[in-house]
C-alpha positions as CSV (number, residue, x, y, z in Angstrom):
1,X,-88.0,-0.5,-17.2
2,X,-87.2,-2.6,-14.4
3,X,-84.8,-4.6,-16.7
4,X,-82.8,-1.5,-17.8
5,X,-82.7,-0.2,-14.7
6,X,-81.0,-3.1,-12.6
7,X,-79.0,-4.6,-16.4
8,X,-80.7,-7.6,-15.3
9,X,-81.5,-10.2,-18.3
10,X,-85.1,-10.8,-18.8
11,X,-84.4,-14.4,-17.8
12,X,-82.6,-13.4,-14.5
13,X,-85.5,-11.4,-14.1
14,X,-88.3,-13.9,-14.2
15,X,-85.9,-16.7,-12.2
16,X,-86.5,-14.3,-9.4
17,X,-89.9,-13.1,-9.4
18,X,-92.7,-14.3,-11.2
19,X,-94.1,-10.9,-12.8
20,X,-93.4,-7.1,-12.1
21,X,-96.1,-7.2,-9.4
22,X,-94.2,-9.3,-7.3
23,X,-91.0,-7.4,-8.0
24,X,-92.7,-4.4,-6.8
25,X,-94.0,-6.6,-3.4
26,X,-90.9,-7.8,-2.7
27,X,-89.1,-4.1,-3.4
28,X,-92.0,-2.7,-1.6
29,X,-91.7,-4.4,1.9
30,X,-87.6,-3.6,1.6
31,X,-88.7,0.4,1.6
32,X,-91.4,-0.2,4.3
33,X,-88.7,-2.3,6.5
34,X,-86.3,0.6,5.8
35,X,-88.1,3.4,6.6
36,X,-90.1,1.6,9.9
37,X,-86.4,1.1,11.0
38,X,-85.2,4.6,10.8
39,X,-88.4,5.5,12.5
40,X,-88.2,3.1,15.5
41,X,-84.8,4.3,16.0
42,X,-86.0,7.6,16.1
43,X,-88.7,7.2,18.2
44,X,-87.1,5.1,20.4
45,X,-85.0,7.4,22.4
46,X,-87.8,9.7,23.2
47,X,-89.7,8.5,26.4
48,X,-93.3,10.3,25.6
49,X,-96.1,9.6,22.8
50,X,-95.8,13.2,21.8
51,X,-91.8,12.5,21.4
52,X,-91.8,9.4,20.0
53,X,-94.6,10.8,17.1
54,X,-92.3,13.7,16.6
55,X,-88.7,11.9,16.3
56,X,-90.6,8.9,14.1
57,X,-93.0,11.7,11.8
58,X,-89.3,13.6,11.6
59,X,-87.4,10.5,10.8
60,X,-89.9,9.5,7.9
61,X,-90.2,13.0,6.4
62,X,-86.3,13.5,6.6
63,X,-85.9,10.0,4.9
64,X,-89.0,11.5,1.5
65,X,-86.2,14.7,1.9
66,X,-83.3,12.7,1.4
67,X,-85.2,9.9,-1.1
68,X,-88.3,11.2,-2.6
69,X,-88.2,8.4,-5.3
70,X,-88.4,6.1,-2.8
71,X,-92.0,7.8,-1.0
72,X,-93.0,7.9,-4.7
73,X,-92.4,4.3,-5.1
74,X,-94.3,3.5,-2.1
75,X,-96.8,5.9,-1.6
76,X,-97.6,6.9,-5.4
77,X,-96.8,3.8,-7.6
78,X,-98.5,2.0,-4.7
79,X,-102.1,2.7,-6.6
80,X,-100.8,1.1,-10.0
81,X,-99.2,-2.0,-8.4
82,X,-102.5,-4.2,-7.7
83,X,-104.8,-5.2,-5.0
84,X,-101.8,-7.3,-3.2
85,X,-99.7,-4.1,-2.7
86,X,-102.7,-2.2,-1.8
87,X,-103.5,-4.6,1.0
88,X,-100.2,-4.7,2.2
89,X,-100.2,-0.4,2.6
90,X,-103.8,-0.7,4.3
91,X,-102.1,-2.7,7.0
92,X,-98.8,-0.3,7.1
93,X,-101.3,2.2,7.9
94,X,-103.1,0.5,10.2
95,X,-100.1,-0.2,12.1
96,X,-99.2,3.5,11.9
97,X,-103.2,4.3,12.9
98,X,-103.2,1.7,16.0
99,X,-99.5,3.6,17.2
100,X,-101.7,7.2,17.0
101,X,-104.6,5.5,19.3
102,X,-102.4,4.6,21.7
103,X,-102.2,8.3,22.3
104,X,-105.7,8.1,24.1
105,X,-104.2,5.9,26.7
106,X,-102.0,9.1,28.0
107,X,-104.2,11.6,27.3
108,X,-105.5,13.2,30.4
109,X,-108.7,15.3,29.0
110,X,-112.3,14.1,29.8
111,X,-113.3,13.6,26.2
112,X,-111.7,11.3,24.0
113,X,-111.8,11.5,20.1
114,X,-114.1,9.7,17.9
115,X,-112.8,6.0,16.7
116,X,-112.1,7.1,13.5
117,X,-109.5,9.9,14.7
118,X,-106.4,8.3,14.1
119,X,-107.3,6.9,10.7
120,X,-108.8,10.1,9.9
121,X,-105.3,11.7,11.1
122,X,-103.1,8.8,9.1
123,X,-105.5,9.7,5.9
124,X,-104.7,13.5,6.1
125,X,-100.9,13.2,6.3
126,X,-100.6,10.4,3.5
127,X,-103.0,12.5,1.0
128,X,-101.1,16.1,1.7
129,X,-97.8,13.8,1.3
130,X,-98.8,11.6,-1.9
131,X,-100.2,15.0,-3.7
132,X,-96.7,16.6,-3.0
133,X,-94.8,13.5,-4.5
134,X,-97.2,12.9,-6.8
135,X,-96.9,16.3,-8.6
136,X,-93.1,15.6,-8.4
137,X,-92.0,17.8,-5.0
138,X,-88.3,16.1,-4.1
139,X,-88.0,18.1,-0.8
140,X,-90.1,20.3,1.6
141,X,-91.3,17.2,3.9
142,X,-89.9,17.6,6.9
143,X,-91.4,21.4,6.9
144,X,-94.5,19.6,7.1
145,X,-93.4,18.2,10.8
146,X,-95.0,21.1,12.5
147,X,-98.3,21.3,11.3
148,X,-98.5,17.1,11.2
149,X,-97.8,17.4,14.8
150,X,-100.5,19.9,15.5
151,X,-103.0,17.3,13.3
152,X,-102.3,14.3,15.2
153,X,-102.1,16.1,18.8
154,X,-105.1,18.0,18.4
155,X,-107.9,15.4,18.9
156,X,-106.3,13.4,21.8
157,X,-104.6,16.3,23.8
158,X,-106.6,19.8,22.5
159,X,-105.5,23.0,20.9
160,X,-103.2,23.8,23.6
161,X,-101.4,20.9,23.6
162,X,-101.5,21.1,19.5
163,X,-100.3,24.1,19.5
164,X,-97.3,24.1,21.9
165,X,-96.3,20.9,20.2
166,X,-96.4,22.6,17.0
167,X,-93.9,24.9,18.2
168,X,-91.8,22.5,19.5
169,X,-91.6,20.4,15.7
170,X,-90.4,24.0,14.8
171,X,-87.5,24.2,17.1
């Protein structure tokens, strides 16, 4: 339990947060605000979208590498923790969503990818990366980097693009 965990007295406990839900919100937002930091420093050397998705996508899968208690607790656990927590992920990932979109303002093809592309994109990486922590995988993320970059590139730049990039997560 929480309790045993942190040797915490019940009462110190429940001076602090009202119920385990909002002891998971609060512990919740800390790993979000964690990993978004690591990822914006990351990203924030690299000068392209393609970069920037690279360094950040490395940065997060490096950090489930290093910490893949923590991706449980936020990804997995996520689903048990109430409609409050579940909120707060829809917007994490419509944050994360909103930052793939703003590859169609660099793109340079004619065509454009659907509107739902990017949640479509956000949707595939967070299922292939809950299953994996879910059935208890501790490492293996940041392999993923290669084919996640091929994913998200595909629909805004084409298979070119997707697949040059995908040898570039590689290198």
């Amino acid at each position: 339990t929480v309790l045993d965990l942190t040797g915490l007295y019940r009462q110190a406990f429940y001076d602090n947060f009202r119920d385990k839900d909002a002891c998971y919100l609060e512990a919740f937002s800390f790993g979000v605000e964690r990993l978004e930091t690591a990822i914006v420093a990351a990203a924030g050397f690299e000068t392209t979208w393609q970069g920037k998705l690279r360094a950040g996508l490395g940065a997060l899968l490096e950090a489930l590498d290093n910490e893949p208690n923590l991706g449980r607790a936020l990804i997995v656990e996520v689903h048990a923790a109430g409609p409050e927590a579940l909120e707060r992920r829809a917007e994490v990932m419509k944050r994360i969503a909103a930052f793939i979109d703003s590859a169609r303002r660099v793109a340079d093809r004619g065509e454009s990818p659907p509107p739902i592309a990017p949640e479509g994109i956000v949707a595939g990486i967070h299922a292939i990366v809950h299953a994996r922590l879910a059935t208890g995988a501790s490492n293996g993320f940041r392999e993923l980097l290669p084919e996640f970059m091929y994913f998200a590139v595909l629909a805004y730049f084409g298979a070119e693009a997707a697949e040059a990039e995908m040898q570039s997560a590689r290198a």
